[in-house]
mmCIF file of C-alpha atoms in Angstrom:
data_model
loop_
_atom_site.group_PDB
_atom_site.id
_atom_site.type_symbol
_atom_site.label_atom_id
_atom_site.label_comp_id
_atom_site.label_asym_id
_atom_site.label_seq_id
_atom_site.Cartn_x
_atom_site.Cartn_y
_atom_site.Cartn_z
ATOM 1 C CA PRO R 1 4.692 -20.804 4.606
ATOM 2 C CA GLY R 2 6.750 -18.712 2.223
ATOM 3 C CA ALA R 3 3.681 -17.483 0.312
ATOM 4 C CA ALA R 4 1.815 -14.200 0.702
ATOM 5 C CA TRP R 5 -1.465 -12.758 -0.541
ATOM 6 C CA LEU R 6 -1.874 -9.084 -1.369
ATOM 7 C CA ASP R 7 -5.451 -7.784 -1.500
ATOM 8 C CA VAL R 8 -5.858 -4.214 -2.777
ATOM 9 C CA LEU R 9 -9.367 -3.235 -1.741
ATOM 10 C CA ASP R 10 -11.695 -0.921 -3.643
ATOM 11 C CA VAL R 11 -12.110 2.061 -1.309
ATOM 12 C CA GLY R 12 -12.720 4.668 -3.994
ATOM 13 C CA GLN R 13 -10.137 7.453 -4.200
ATOM 14 C CA GLY R 14 -7.732 6.208 -1.566
ATOM 15 C CA LEU R 15 -5.766 3.148 -0.566
ATOM 16 C CA ALA R 16 -6.310 0.138 1.671
ATOM 17 C CA ALA R 17 -4.508 -3.165 1.232
ATOM 18 C CA VAL R 18 -4.208 -6.377 3.217
ATOM 19 C CA VAL R 19 -1.127 -8.610 3.236
ATOM 20 C CA ARG R 20 -1.436 -12.145 4.558
ATOM 21 C CA THR R 21 1.036 -14.919 5.252
ATOM 22 C CA ALA R 22 0.243 -18.418 6.516
ATOM 23 C CA SER R 23 -0.638 -17.202 10.025
ATOM 24 C CA HIS R 24 -0.295 -13.392 10.069
ATOM 25 C CA THR R 25 -2.204 -10.415 8.665
ATOM 26 C CA LEU R 26 -1.182 -6.811 8.065
ATOM 27 C CA VAL R 27 -3.330 -3.886 6.907
ATOM 28 C CA TYR R 28 -1.432 -1.353 4.795
ATOM 29 C CA ASP R 29 -3.414 1.901 4.837
ATOM 30 C CA THR R 30 -7.070 2.123 5.723
ATOM 31 C CA GLY R 31 -8.760 4.260 3.071
ATOM 32 C CA PRO R 32 -10.669 7.533 3.465
ATOM 33 C CA ALA R 33 -13.206 8.872 5.942
ATOM 34 C CA TRP R 34 -16.459 10.131 4.413
ATOM 35 C CA THR R 35 -18.343 11.616 7.375
ATOM 36 C CA ASP R 36 -17.825 11.866 11.130
ATOM 37 C CA ASP R 37 -19.313 8.405 11.627
ATOM 38 C CA SER R 38 -18.549 6.642 8.346
ATOM 39 C CA ASP R 39 -15.218 5.620 6.836
ATOM 40 C CA SER R 40 -13.762 2.888 4.682
ATOM 41 C CA GLY R 41 -12.095 1.240 7.686
ATOM 42 C CA GLY R 42 -15.488 0.431 9.173
ATOM 43 C CA ARG R 43 -17.445 0.032 5.929
ATOM 44 C CA ILE R 44 -14.943 -1.842 3.719
ATOM 45 C CA VAL R 45 -11.748 -3.001 5.470
ATOM 46 C CA ALA R 46 -13.320 -4.506 8.594
ATOM 47 C CA PRO R 47 -16.116 -6.304 6.660
ATOM 48 C CA PHE R 48 -13.509 -7.722 4.272
ATOM 49 C CA LEU R 49 -11.476 -9.063 7.196
ATOM 50 C CA ARG R 50 -14.603 -10.536 8.763
ATOM 51 C CA GLY R 51 -15.591 -12.183 5.496
ATOM 52 C CA GLU R 52 -12.136 -13.728 5.207
ATOM 53 C CA GLY R 53 -12.312 -15.104 8.744
ATOM 54 C CA ILE R 54 -9.595 -12.781 10.070
ATOM 55 C CA ARG R 55 -10.499 -12.093 13.679
ATOM 56 C CA SER R 56 -7.394 -10.168 14.738
ATOM 57 C CA LEU R 57 -4.585 -8.228 13.112
ATOM 58 C CA ASP R 58 -0.884 -8.427 13.786
ATOM 59 C CA GLY R 59 -0.270 -4.874 12.635
ATOM 60 C CA VAL R 60 -1.418 -1.811 10.710
ATOM 61 C CA VAL R 61 0.743 0.492 8.604
ATOM 62 C CA VAL R 62 -0.620 4.004 8.100
ATOM 63 C CA THR R 63 1.770 5.319 5.503
ATOM 64 C CA HIS R 64 1.075 9.033 6.016
ATOM 65 C CA ALA R 65 -1.531 11.409 7.402
ATOM 66 C CA ASP R 66 -3.532 12.155 4.238
ATOM 67 C CA ASP R 67 -7.163 11.235 4.827
ATOM 68 C CA ASP R 68 -7.470 8.938 1.813
ATOM 69 C CA HIS R 69 -4.893 6.653 3.425
ATOM 70 C CA ALA R 70 -5.428 7.230 7.150
ATOM 71 C CA GLY R 71 -9.150 8.017 7.438
ATOM 72 C CA GLY R 72 -10.234 4.513 8.419
ATOM 73 C CA ALA R 73 -7.438 3.754 10.903
ATOM 74 C CA ALA R 74 -9.392 4.182 14.149
ATOM 75 C CA SER R 75 -12.251 2.015 12.861
ATOM 76 C CA VAL R 76 -9.859 -0.788 11.896
ATOM 77 C CA ALA R 77 -8.221 -0.568 15.319
ATOM 78 C CA ARG R 78 -11.557 -0.845 17.106
ATOM 79 C CA ALA R 79 -12.800 -3.678 14.900
ATOM 80 C CA ARG R 80 -9.753 -5.946 14.936
ATOM 81 C CA ASN R 81 -7.522 -4.887 17.867
ATOM 82 C CA PRO R 82 -4.167 -4.959 16.046
ATOM 83 C CA ARG R 83 -1.009 -5.507 18.062
ATOM 84 C CA TRP R 84 0.746 -2.413 16.717
ATOM 85 C CA LEU R 85 0.626 0.640 14.475
ATOM 86 C CA LEU R 86 3.531 1.672 12.271
ATOM 87 C CA SER R 87 3.110 5.203 10.901
ATOM 88 C CA THR R 88 4.477 8.652 10.152
ATOM 89 C CA LEU R 89 1.564 10.338 11.957
ATOM 90 C CA ALA R 90 2.453 13.389 14.069
ATOM 91 C CA GLU R 91 3.168 12.715 17.734
ATOM 92 C CA GLY R 92 -0.025 14.420 18.859
ATOM 93 C CA ASP R 93 -2.304 12.514 16.482
ATOM 94 C CA ALA R 94 -5.180 10.952 18.464
ATOM 95 C CA ARG R 95 -5.037 7.746 16.397
ATOM 96 C CA HIS R 96 -1.888 6.626 18.203
ATOM 97 C CA ALA R 97 -3.989 6.012 21.324
ATOM 98 C CA THR R 98 -6.360 3.622 19.523
ATOM 99 C CA PHE R 99 -3.564 1.043 19.130
ATOM 100 C CA ALA R 100 -1.908 -1.043 21.832
ATOM 101 C CA GLU R 101 1.525 0.015 20.571
ATOM 102 C CA SER R 102 2.515 2.768 18.131
ATOM 103 C CA ARG R 103 5.906 3.009 16.428
ATOM 104 C CA ARG R 104 7.519 5.255 13.840
ATOM 105 C CA CYS R 105 7.754 3.942 10.298
ATOM 106 C CA LEU R 106 11.444 4.196 9.457
ATOM 107 C CA ALA R 107 13.684 2.729 6.761
ATOM 108 C CA GLY R 108 15.608 -0.278 8.026
ATOM 109 C CA LEU R 109 12.793 -1.807 10.075
ATOM 110 C CA ALA R 110 12.272 -5.443 9.092
ATOM 111 C CA TRP R 111 10.540 -8.563 10.336
ATOM 112 C CA GLU R 112 9.645 -12.035 9.118
ATOM 113 C CA TRP R 113 6.369 -13.940 9.266
ATOM 114 C CA ASP R 114 6.049 -17.521 8.067
ATOM 115 C CA GLY R 115 9.081 -17.305 5.800
ATOM 116 C CA VAL R 116 7.985 -13.966 4.264
ATOM 117 C CA ARG R 117 10.199 -10.931 4.855
ATOM 118 C CA PHE R 118 8.783 -7.436 5.394
ATOM 119 C CA GLU R 119 11.087 -4.410 5.043
ATOM 120 C CA ILE R 120 10.485 -0.682 5.339
ATOM 121 C CA LEU R 121 12.458 1.124 2.626
ATOM 122 C CA HIS R 122 11.299 4.713 3.191
ATOM 123 C CA PRO R 123 11.318 7.258 4.830
ATOM 124 C CA ASP R 124 14.755 7.499 6.408
ATOM 125 C CA ALA R 125 15.324 9.580 9.541
ATOM 126 C CA MET R 126 16.273 12.700 7.568
ATOM 127 C CA ALA R 127 13.129 12.589 5.433
ATOM 128 C CA LEU R 128 10.946 11.976 8.462
ATOM 129 C CA ALA R 129 12.412 14.933 10.376
ATOM 130 C CA ASP R 130 12.316 17.448 7.502
ATOM 131 C CA PRO R 131 9.450 19.910 8.185
ATOM 132 C CA ARG R 132 9.463 21.006 4.523
ATOM 133 C CA ARG R 133 8.787 17.495 3.306
ATOM 134 C CA ARG R 134 5.436 16.879 1.615
ATOM 135 C CA GLU R 135 3.275 14.245 3.336
ATOM 136 C CA ASN R 136 3.348 12.134 0.183
ATOM 137 C CA ASP R 137 7.132 12.031 0.164
ATOM 138 C CA ARG R 138 7.362 10.879 3.781
ATOM 139 C CA ALA R 139 5.022 7.926 3.164
ATOM 140 C CA CYS R 140 6.017 4.421 4.286
ATOM 141 C CA VAL R 141 7.233 2.186 1.475
ATOM 142 C CA LEU R 142 7.021 -1.533 2.255
ATOM 143 C CA ARG R 143 8.727 -4.424 0.466
ATOM 144 C CA VAL R 144 7.211 -7.901 0.908
ATOM 145 C CA ARG R 145 9.485 -10.764 -0.131
ATOM 146 C CA ALA R 146 7.757 -14.112 -0.399
ATOM 147 C CA GLY R 147 9.659 -17.251 -1.339
ATOM 148 C CA GLY R 148 8.976 -16.890 -5.051
ATOM 149 C CA ALA R 149 8.083 -13.233 -5.677
ATOM 150 C CA THR R 150 8.331 -9.732 -4.254
ATOM 151 C CA ALA R 151 5.760 -6.949 -3.926
ATOM 152 C CA LEU R 152 6.634 -3.275 -3.487
ATOM 153 C CA LEU R 153 3.952 -1.151 -1.804
ATOM 154 C CA ALA R 154 4.738 2.470 -2.624
ATOM 155 C CA SER R 155 1.851 4.436 -1.060
ATOM 156 C CA ASP R 156 1.870 8.074 -2.265
ATOM 157 C CA ILE R 157 5.566 8.717 -2.861
ATOM 158 C CA GLU R 158 6.429 11.185 -5.605
ATOM 159 C CA LYS R 159 9.486 11.986 -7.732
ATOM 160 C CA HIS R 160 11.639 13.181 -4.829
ATOM 161 C CA ALA R 161 11.186 10.030 -2.744
ATOM 162 C CA GLU R 162 11.525 7.816 -5.818
ATOM 163 C CA SER R 163 14.890 9.417 -6.584
ATOM 164 C CA GLU R 164 16.018 8.845 -2.985
ATOM 165 C CA LEU R 165 15.076 5.171 -3.189
ATOM 166 C CA LEU R 166 16.912 4.830 -6.486
ATOM 167 C CA ALA R 167 20.030 6.463 -5.056
ATOM 168 C CA ARG R 168 19.937 4.270 -1.964
ATOM 169 C CA ASP R 169 19.497 0.885 -3.666
ATOM 170 C CA ALA R 170 18.082 0.807 -7.184
ATOM 171 C CA ALA R 171 18.672 -2.936 -7.588
ATOM 172 C CA GLY R 172 16.781 -3.634 -4.376
ATOM 173 C CA LEU R 173 13.589 -2.107 -5.807
ATOM 174 C CA ARG R 174 13.096 -4.993 -8.256
ATOM 175 C CA ALA R 175 9.687 -6.567 -7.648
ATOM 176 C CA GLN R 176 7.203 -8.680 -9.553
ATOM 177 C CA VAL R 177 4.259 -6.689 -8.165
ATOM 178 C CA LEU R 178 4.080 -2.919 -7.666
ATOM 179 C CA LEU R 179 1.365 -1.046 -5.834
ATOM 180 C CA VAL R 180 1.641 2.019 -8.064
ATOM 181 C CA PRO R 181 2.646 5.181 -6.199
ATOM 182 C CA HIS R 182 0.164 8.002 -5.676
ATOM 183 C CA HIS R 183 -2.757 6.417 -7.534
ATOM 184 C CA GLY R 184 -0.961 6.729 -10.869
ATOM 185 C CA SER R 185 -0.395 10.473 -10.573
ATOM 186 C CA ARG R 186 1.848 12.347 -13.003
ATOM 187 C CA THR R 187 3.993 13.333 -10.004
ATOM 188 C CA SER R 188 5.117 9.726 -9.536
ATOM 189 C CA SER R 189 6.170 6.620 -11.490
ATOM 190 C CA THR R 190 9.198 8.279 -13.067
ATOM 191 C CA PRO R 191 10.744 6.315 -15.952
ATOM 192 C CA ALA R 192 13.796 5.469 -13.844
ATOM 193 C CA PHE R 193 11.654 4.173 -10.982
ATOM 194 C CA VAL R 194 9.450 2.050 -13.253
ATOM 195 C CA ALA R 195 12.539 0.644 -14.959
ATOM 196 C CA ALA R 196 14.170 -0.243 -11.632
ATOM 197 C CA VAL R 197 11.094 -1.995 -10.230
ATOM 198 C CA ALA R 198 10.267 -3.620 -13.598
ATOM 199 C CA PRO R 199 7.131 -5.356 -12.294
ATOM 200 C CA GLU R 200 5.061 -7.957 -14.081
ATOM 201 C CA ILE R 201 1.904 -6.506 -12.517
ATOM 202 C CA ALA R 202 1.176 -2.933 -11.440
ATOM 203 C CA VAL R 203 -1.923 -2.246 -9.328
ATOM 204 C CA VAL R 204 -3.460 1.241 -9.252
ATOM 205 C CA SER R 205 -5.822 2.124 -6.413
ATOM 206 C CA ALA R 206 -8.069 4.943 -7.634
ATOM 207 C CA GLY R 207 -11.700 6.024 -7.446
ATOM 208 C CA TRP R 208 -14.157 5.745 -10.318
ATOM 209 C CA ARG R 209 -14.119 9.040 -12.301
ATOM 210 C CA ASN R 210 -12.168 10.739 -9.495
ATOM 211 C CA ARG R 211 -11.658 14.507 -9.678
ATOM 212 C CA PHE R 212 -7.868 14.149 -9.910
ATOM 213 C CA ARG R 213 -8.191 12.077 -13.092
ATOM 214 C CA HIS R 214 -5.971 9.372 -11.662
ATOM 215 C CA PRO R 215 -4.363 7.388 -13.135
ATOM 216 C CA SER R 216 -2.652 9.662 -15.633
ATOM 217 C CA PRO R 217 -2.770 8.411 -19.249
ATOM 218 C CA ALA R 218 0.924 9.270 -19.581
ATOM 219 C CA VAL R 219 1.759 7.107 -16.564
ATOM 220 C CA LEU R 220 -0.362 4.240 -17.860
ATOM 221 C CA GLN R 221 1.482 4.437 -21.168
ATOM 222 C CA ARG R 222 4.789 4.350 -19.306
ATOM 223 C CA TYR R 223 3.865 0.990 -17.794
ATOM 224 C CA ALA R 224 2.277 -0.339 -20.980
ATOM 225 C CA SER R 225 5.372 0.470 -23.029
ATOM 226 C CA ARG R 226 7.338 -1.940 -20.863
ATOM 227 C CA GLY R 227 4.772 -4.728 -21.228
ATOM 228 C CA ILE R 228 3.579 -4.398 -17.620
ATOM 229 C CA ARG R 229 0.036 -5.543 -16.881
ATOM 230 C CA VAL R 230 -1.888 -2.756 -15.137
ATOM 231 C CA LEU R 231 -4.868 -3.493 -12.887
ATOM 232 C CA ARG R 232 -7.076 -0.703 -11.532
ATOM 233 C CA THR R 233 -9.519 -0.757 -8.642
ATOM 234 C CA ASP R 234 -11.751 1.780 -10.424
ATOM 235 C CA LEU R 235 -12.229 -0.670 -13.310
ATOM 236 C CA ASP R 236 -11.366 -4.090 -11.852
ATOM 237 C CA GLY R 237 -12.684 -3.686 -8.308
ATOM 238 C CA ALA R 238 -10.654 -5.269 -5.539
ATOM 239 C CA VAL R 239 -7.552 -7.079 -6.775
ATOM 240 C CA ARG R 240 -5.811 -10.067 -5.205
ATOM 241 C CA VAL R 241 -2.294 -11.090 -6.190
ATOM 242 C CA GLU R 242 -0.950 -14.328 -4.717
ATOM 243 C CA LEU R 243 2.828 -14.347 -4.281
ATOM 244 C CA PRO R 244 4.026 -17.965 -4.431
ATOM 245 C CA ALA R 245 6.373 -19.698 -2.043
ATOM 246 C CA GLY R 246 8.303 -21.199 -4.952
ATOM 247 C CA PRO R 247 8.720 -20.924 -8.731
ATOM 248 C CA GLU R 248 5.002 -20.931 -9.512
ATOM 249 C CA ALA R 249 3.467 -18.039 -11.440
ATOM 250 C CA LEU R 250 1.640 -15.159 -9.785
ATOM 251 C CA VAL R 251 -2.099 -15.725 -9.409
ATOM 252 C CA VAL R 252 -4.387 -12.730 -9.948
ATOM 253 C CA THR R 253 -8.079 -12.488 -9.019
ATOM 254 C CA ARG R 254 -10.246 -9.454 -9.795
ATOM 255 C CA ALA R 255 -13.602 -8.658 -8.240
ATOM 256 C CA ALA R 256 -14.773 -7.759 -11.766
ATOM 257 C CA ASP R 257 -14.254 -11.370 -12.818
ATOM 258 C CA LYS R 258 -16.483 -12.627 -10.006
ATOM 259 C CA ALA R 259 -19.220 -10.141 -10.867
ATOM 260 C CA ARG R 260 -19.665 -11.466 -14.378
#
């Protein structure tokens, strides 16, 4: 109790992460679909959960509708029967029906599992309702506060959403672990945002030699200049960061280490 594990899975160019407490499990994004009958939810997320002995899920967060984040959602729902979905998916999206309960992801939502606090920081109601808003900038941002460390999961937010978060509560963004926004794109990780979060560890989820050239060298330099350790799924494979319940240090495990 009080501790949490964050596993950022290697799903290629996309995002899927798993957050665990002593007795609860959450999937944060489900990676991309590849064909009509193959996606990372069924091929990567569900097998990972099975290998870890996780037979059911408490919840799934689908941060926004882009395929590289939402493509595996239905497969995860079928494989592990989660209690609820939290998302910004459109009302008519068929994936709502694959979950027992579906709710809107909205700033201010919060819950606690085993002494670990989960809080949605973005989007607010205005951002969610704005039809001009880019999908990336309506993505769900989740803060996970364990007893001894905090992780900020920033999905695909870009400069606009980062500035809104800074204006709302810059001090509240401080976290020891950051799931780097938008795969390390140049459109995200503004200097002010990186300075406010000031993480010890930044994890980039990106595909090997992806066509977008994520992460951007300029963004990587921005983190490196502040002495932040950057881990990348395209180079390190899946990454696990253990958030302690007390004053202990963060523990990091990389799939690349196990492969050697």
